[in-house]
PDB file of C-alpha atoms in Angstrom:
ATOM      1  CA  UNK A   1     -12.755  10.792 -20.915  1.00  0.00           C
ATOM      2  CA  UNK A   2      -9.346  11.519 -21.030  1.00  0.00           C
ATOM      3  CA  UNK A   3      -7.092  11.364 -18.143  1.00  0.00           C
ATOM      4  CA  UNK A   4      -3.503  12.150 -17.359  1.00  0.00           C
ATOM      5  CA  UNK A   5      -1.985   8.302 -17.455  1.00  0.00           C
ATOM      6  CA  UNK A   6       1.641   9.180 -16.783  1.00  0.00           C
ATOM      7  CA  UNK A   7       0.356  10.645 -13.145  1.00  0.00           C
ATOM      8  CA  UNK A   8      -1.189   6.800 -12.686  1.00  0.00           C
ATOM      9  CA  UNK A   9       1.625   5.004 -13.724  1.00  0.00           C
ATOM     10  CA  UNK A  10       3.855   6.916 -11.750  1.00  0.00           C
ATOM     11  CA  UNK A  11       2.079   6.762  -8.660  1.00  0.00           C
ATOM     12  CA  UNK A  12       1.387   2.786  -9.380  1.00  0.00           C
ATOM     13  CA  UNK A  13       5.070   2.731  -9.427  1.00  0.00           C
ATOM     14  CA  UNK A  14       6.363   4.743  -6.915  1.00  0.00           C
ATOM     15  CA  UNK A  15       3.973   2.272  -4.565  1.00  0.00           C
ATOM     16  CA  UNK A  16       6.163  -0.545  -6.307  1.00  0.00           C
ATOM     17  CA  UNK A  17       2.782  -2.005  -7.697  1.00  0.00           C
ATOM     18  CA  UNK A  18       2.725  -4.044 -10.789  1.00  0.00           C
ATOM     19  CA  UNK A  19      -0.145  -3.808 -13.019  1.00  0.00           C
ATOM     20  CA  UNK A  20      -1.750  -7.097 -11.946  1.00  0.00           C
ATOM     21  CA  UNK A  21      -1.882  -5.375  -8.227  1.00  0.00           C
ATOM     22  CA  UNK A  22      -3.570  -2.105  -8.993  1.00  0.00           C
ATOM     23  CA  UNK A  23      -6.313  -4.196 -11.206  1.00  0.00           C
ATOM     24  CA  UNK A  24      -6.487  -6.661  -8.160  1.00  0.00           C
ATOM     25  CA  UNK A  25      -7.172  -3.433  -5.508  1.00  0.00           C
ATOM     26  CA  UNK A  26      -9.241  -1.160  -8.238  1.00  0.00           C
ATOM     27  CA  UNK A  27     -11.898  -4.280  -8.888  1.00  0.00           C
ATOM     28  CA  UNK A  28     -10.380  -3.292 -12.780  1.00  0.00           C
ATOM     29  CA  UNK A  29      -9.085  -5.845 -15.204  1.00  0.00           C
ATOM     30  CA  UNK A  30      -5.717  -6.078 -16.101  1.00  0.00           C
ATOM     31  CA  UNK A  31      -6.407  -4.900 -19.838  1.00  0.00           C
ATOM     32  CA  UNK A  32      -8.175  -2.012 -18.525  1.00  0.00           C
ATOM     33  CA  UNK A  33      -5.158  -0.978 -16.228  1.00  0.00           C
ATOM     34  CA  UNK A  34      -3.090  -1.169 -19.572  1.00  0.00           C
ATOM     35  CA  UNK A  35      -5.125   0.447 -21.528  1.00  0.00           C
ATOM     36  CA  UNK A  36      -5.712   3.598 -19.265  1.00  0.00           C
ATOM     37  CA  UNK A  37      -1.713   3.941 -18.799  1.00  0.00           C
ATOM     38  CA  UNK A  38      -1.350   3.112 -22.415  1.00  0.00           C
ATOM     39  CA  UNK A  39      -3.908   5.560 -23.829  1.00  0.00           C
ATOM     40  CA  UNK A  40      -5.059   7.514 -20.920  1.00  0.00           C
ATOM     41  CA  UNK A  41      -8.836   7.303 -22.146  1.00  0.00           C
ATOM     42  CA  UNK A  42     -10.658   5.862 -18.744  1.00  0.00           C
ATOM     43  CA  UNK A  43     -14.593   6.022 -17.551  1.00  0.00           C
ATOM     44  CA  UNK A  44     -15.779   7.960 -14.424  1.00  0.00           C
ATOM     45  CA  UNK A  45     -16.375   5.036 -12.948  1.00  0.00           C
ATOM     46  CA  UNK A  46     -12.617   3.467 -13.703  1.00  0.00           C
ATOM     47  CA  UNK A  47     -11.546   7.177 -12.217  1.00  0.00           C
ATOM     48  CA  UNK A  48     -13.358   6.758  -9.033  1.00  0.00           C
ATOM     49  CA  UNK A  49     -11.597   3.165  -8.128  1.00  0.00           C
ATOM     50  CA  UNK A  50      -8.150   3.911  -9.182  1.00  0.00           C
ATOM     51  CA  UNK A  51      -8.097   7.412  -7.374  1.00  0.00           C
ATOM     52  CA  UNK A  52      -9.366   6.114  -4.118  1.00  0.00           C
ATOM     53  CA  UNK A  53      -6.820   3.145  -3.926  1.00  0.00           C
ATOM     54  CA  UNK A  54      -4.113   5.261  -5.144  1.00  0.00           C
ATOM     55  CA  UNK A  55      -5.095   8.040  -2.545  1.00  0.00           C
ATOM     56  CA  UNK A  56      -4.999  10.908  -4.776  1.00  0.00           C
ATOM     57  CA  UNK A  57      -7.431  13.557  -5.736  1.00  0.00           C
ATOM     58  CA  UNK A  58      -9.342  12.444  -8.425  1.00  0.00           C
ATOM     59  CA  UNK A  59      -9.199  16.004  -9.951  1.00  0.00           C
ATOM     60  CA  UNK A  60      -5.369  15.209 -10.655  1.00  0.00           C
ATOM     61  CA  UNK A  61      -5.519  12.740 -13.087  1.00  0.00           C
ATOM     62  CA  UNK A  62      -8.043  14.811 -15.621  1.00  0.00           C
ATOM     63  CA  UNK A  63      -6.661  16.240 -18.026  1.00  0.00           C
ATOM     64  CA  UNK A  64      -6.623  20.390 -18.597  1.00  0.00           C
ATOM     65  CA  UNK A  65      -9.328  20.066 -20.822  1.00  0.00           C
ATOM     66  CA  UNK A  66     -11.987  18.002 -19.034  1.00  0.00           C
ATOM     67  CA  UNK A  67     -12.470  21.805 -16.740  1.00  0.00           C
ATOM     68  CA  UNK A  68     -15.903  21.525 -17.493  1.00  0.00           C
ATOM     69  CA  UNK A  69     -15.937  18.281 -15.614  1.00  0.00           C
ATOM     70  CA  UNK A  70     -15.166  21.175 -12.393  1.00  0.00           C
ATOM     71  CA  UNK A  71     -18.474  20.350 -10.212  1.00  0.00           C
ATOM     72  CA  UNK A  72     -18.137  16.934 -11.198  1.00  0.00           C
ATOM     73  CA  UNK A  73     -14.835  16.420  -9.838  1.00  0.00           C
ATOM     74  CA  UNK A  74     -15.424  18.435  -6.805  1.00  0.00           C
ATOM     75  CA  UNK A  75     -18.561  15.737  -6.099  1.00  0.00           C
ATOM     76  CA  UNK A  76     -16.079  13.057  -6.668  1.00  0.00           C
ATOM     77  CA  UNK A  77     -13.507  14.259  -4.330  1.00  0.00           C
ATOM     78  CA  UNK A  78     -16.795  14.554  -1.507  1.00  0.00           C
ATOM     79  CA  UNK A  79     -17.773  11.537  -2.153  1.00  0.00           C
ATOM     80  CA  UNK A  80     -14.027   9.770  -2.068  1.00  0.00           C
ATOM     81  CA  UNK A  81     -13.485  11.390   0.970  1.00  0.00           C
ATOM     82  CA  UNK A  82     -17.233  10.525   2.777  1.00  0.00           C
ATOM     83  CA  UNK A  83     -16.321   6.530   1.590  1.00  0.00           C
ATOM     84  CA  UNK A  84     -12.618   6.804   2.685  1.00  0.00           C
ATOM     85  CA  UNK A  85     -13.805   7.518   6.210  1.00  0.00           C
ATOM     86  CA  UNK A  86     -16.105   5.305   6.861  1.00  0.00           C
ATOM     87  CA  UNK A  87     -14.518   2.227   5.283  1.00  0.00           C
ATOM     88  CA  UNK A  88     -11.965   3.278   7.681  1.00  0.00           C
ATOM     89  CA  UNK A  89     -13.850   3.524  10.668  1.00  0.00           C
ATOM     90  CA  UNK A  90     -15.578   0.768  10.207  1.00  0.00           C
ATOM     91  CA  UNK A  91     -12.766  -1.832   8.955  1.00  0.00           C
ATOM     92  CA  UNK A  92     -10.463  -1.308  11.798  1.00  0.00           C
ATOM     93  CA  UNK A  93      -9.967  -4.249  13.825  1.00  0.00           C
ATOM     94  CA  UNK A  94      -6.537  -6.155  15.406  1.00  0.00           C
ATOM     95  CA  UNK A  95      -4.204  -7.321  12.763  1.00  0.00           C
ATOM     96  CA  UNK A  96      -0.951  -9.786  14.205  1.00  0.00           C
ATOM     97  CA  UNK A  97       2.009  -9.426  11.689  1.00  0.00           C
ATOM     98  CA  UNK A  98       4.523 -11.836  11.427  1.00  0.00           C
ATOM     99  CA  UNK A  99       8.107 -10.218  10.705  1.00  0.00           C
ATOM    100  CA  UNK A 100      11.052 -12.214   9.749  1.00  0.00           C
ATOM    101  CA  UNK A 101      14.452 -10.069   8.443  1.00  0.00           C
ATOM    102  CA  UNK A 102      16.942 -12.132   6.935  1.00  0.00           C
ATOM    103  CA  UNK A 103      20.030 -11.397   5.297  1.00  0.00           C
ATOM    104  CA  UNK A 104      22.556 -13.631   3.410  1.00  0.00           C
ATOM    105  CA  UNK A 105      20.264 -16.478   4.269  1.00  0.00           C
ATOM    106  CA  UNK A 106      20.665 -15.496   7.880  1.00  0.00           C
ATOM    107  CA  UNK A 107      17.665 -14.876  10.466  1.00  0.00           C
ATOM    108  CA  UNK A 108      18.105 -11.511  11.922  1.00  0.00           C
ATOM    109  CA  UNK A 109      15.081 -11.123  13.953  1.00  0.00           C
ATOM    110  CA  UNK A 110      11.321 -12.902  13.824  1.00  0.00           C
ATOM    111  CA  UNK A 111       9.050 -10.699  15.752  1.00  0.00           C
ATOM    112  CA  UNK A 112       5.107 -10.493  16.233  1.00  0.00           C
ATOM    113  CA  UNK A 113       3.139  -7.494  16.220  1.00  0.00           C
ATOM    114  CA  UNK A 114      -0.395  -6.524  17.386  1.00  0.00           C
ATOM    115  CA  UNK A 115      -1.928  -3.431  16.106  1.00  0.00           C
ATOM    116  CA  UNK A 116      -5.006  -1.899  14.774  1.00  0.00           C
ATOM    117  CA  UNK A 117      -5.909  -1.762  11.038  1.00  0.00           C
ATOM    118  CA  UNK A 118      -4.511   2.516  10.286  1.00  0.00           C
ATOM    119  CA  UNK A 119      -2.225   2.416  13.032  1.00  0.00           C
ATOM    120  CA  UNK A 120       2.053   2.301  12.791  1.00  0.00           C
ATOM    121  CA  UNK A 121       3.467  -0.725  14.242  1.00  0.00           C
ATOM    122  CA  UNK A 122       7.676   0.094  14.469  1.00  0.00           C
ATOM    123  CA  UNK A 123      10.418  -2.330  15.409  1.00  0.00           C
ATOM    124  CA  UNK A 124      14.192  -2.098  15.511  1.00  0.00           C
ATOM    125  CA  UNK A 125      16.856  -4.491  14.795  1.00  0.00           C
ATOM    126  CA  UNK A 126      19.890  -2.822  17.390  1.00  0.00           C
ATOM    127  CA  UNK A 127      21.658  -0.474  15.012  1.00  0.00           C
ATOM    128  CA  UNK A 128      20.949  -2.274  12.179  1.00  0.00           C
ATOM    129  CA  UNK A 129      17.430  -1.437  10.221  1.00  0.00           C
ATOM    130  CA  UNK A 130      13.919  -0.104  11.518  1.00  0.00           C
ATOM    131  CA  UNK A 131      10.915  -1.125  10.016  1.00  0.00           C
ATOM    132  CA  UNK A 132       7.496   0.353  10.197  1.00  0.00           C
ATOM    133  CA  UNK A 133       4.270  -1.149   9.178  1.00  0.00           C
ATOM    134  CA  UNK A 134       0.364   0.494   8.212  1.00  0.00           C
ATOM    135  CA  UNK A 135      -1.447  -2.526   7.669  1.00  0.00           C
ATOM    136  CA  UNK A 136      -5.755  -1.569   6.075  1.00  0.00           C
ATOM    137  CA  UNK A 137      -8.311  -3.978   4.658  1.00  0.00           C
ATOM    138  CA  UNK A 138      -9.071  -4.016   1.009  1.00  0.00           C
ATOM    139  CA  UNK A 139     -12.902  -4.020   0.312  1.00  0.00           C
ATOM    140  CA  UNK A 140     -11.893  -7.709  -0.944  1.00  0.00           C
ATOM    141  CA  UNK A 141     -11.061  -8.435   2.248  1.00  0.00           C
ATOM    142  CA  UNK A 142      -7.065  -8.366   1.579  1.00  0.00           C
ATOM    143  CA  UNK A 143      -4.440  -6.864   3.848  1.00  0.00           C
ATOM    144  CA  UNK A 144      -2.655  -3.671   2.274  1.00  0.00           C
ATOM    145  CA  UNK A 145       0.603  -3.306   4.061  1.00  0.00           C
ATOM    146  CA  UNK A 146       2.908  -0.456   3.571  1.00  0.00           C
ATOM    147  CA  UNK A 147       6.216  -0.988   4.443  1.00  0.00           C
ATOM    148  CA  UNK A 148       8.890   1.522   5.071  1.00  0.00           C
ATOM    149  CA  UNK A 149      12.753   0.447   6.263  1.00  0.00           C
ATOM    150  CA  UNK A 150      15.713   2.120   7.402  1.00  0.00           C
ATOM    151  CA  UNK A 151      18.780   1.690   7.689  1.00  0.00           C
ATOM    152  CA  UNK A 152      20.372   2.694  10.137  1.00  0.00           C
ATOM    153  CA  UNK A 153      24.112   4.092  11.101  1.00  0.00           C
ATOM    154  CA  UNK A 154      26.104   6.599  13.266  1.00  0.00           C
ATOM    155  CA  UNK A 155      25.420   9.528  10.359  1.00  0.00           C
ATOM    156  CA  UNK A 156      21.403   8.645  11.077  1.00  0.00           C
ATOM    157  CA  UNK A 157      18.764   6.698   8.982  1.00  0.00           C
ATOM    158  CA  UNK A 158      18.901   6.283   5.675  1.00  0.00           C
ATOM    159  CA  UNK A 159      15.466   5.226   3.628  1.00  0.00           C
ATOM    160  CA  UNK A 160      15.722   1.960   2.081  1.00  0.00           C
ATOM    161  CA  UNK A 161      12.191   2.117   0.704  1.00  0.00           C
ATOM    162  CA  UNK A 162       8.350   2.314   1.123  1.00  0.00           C
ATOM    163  CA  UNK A 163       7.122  -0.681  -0.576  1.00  0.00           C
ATOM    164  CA  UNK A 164       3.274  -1.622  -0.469  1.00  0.00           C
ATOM    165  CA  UNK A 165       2.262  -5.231  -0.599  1.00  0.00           C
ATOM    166  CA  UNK A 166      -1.026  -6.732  -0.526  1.00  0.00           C
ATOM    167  CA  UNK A 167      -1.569 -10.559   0.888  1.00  0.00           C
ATOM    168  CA  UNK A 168      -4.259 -12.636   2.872  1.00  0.00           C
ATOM    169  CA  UNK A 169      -5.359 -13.738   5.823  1.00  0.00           C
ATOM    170  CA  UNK A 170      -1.881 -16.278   7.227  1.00  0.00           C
ATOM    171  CA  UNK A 171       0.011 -15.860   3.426  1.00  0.00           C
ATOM    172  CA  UNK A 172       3.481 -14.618   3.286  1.00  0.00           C
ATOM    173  CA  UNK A 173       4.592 -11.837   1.209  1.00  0.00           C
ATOM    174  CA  UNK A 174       8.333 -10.860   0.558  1.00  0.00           C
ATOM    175  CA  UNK A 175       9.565  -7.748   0.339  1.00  0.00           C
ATOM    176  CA  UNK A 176      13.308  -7.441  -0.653  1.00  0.00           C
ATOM    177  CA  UNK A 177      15.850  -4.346  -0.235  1.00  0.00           C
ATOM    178  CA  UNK A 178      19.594  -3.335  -0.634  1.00  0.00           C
ATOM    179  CA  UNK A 179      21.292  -1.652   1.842  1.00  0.00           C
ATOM    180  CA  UNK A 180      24.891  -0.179   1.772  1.00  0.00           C
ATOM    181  CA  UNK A 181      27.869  -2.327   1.085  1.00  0.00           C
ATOM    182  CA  UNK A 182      25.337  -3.959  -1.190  1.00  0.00           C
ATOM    183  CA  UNK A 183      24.305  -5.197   1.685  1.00  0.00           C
ATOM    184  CA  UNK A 184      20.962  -7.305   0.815  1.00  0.00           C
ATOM    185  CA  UNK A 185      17.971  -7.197   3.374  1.00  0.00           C
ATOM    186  CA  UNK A 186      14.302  -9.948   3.036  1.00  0.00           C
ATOM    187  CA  UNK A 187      11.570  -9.272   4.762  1.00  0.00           C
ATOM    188  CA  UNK A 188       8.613 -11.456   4.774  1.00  0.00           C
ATOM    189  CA  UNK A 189       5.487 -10.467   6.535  1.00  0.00           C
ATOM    190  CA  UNK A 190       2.959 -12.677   7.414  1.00  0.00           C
ATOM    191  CA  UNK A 191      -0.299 -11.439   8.313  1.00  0.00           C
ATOM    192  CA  UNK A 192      -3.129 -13.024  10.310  1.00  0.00           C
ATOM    193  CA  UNK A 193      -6.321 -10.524  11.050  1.00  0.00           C
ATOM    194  CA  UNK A 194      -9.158 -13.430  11.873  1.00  0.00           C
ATOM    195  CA  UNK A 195      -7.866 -13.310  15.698  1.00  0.00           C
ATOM    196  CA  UNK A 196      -9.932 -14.678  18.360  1.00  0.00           C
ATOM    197  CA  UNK A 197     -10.942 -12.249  20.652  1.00  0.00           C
ATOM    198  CA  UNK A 198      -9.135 -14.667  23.749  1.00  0.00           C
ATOM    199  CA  UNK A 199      -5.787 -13.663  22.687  1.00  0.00           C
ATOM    200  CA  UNK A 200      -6.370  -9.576  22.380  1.00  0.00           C
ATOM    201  CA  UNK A 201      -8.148  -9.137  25.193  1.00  0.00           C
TER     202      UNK A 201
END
């Protein structure tokens, strides 16, 4: 069927995804990620994984003249949202995140935090930047972080970005902004969500 691929691309990018990362959370190949945002001809079933990772009604990325797909749609969006809560529910567990912020190859804070999988996890660096985290599981069993920083100043804060990366169990990922004055910021997050119950409790 044919589906509305500029809506897919542009949410893949506004997430600062390549590719390679929404086939990697979808289950999808890589030439079947290109060839959807290339020709915007995609299955139901290609629909159904790219919607729910992307966290968009399915019904958006039809196009006008699959409205005799209506029901269908509507039992897609049911079903999206029945699966949505209970891999939620039932994938929450602790998560420990490893921040470091560096900038012009200096350490500007390493901090650890301890949160649920779904909830916000916020730190500050004085004046300088605030950072807040939303780590979930991946039904691979990958961490989905999404990032969002600030910078901050007398006039208020000023968004940076809203990055999402996705990593494993103790693997770095970097995440890289510019601030003003060209000012260049490097976060790297390290994530580690096998935890023995000893240290939580």
């Amino acid at each position: 069927m044919k589906i509305n691929n500029a809506l897919v691309s542009r949410e893949r990018i506004v997430r600062q995804w390549s590719q390679q990362q929404l086939a990697d959370m979808t289950g999808l190949s890589l030439r079947t990620i290109q060839r959807i945002e290339n020709s915007g001809n995609a299955s139901y079933g290609s629909i159904k994984s790219i919607a729910s990772v992307l966290e968009v009604s399915a019904k958006d990325f039809l196009a006008e003249k699959n409205n005799s797909w209506l029901s269908l749609k509507l039992a897609l969006l049911s079903s999206l949202l029945a699966s949505f809560l209970y891999f939620s529910l039932a994938s929450a567990q602790p998560v420990m995140l490893d921040v470091a912020v560096n900038s012009a190859q200096e350490n500007l804070a390493s901090v650890q935090l301890l949160n649920e999988t779904g909830e916000e996890s916020e730190f500050r660096i004085d004046e300088l930047l605030k950072v807040t985290f939303i780590a979930e599981m991946t039904r691979d069993k990958k961490l989905k972080i999404r990032v969002k920083a600030y910078e901050l100043s007398s006039d208020g804060e000023k968004l940076l970005g809203t990055p999402v990366v996705i990593t494993s169990n103790r693997k770095a990922a970097m995440i890289k902004f510019e601030g003003g004055k060209g000012m260049l910021y490097e976060i790297v997050i390290t994530p580690d969500y096998k935890i023995q119950k000893s240290i939580i409790n």
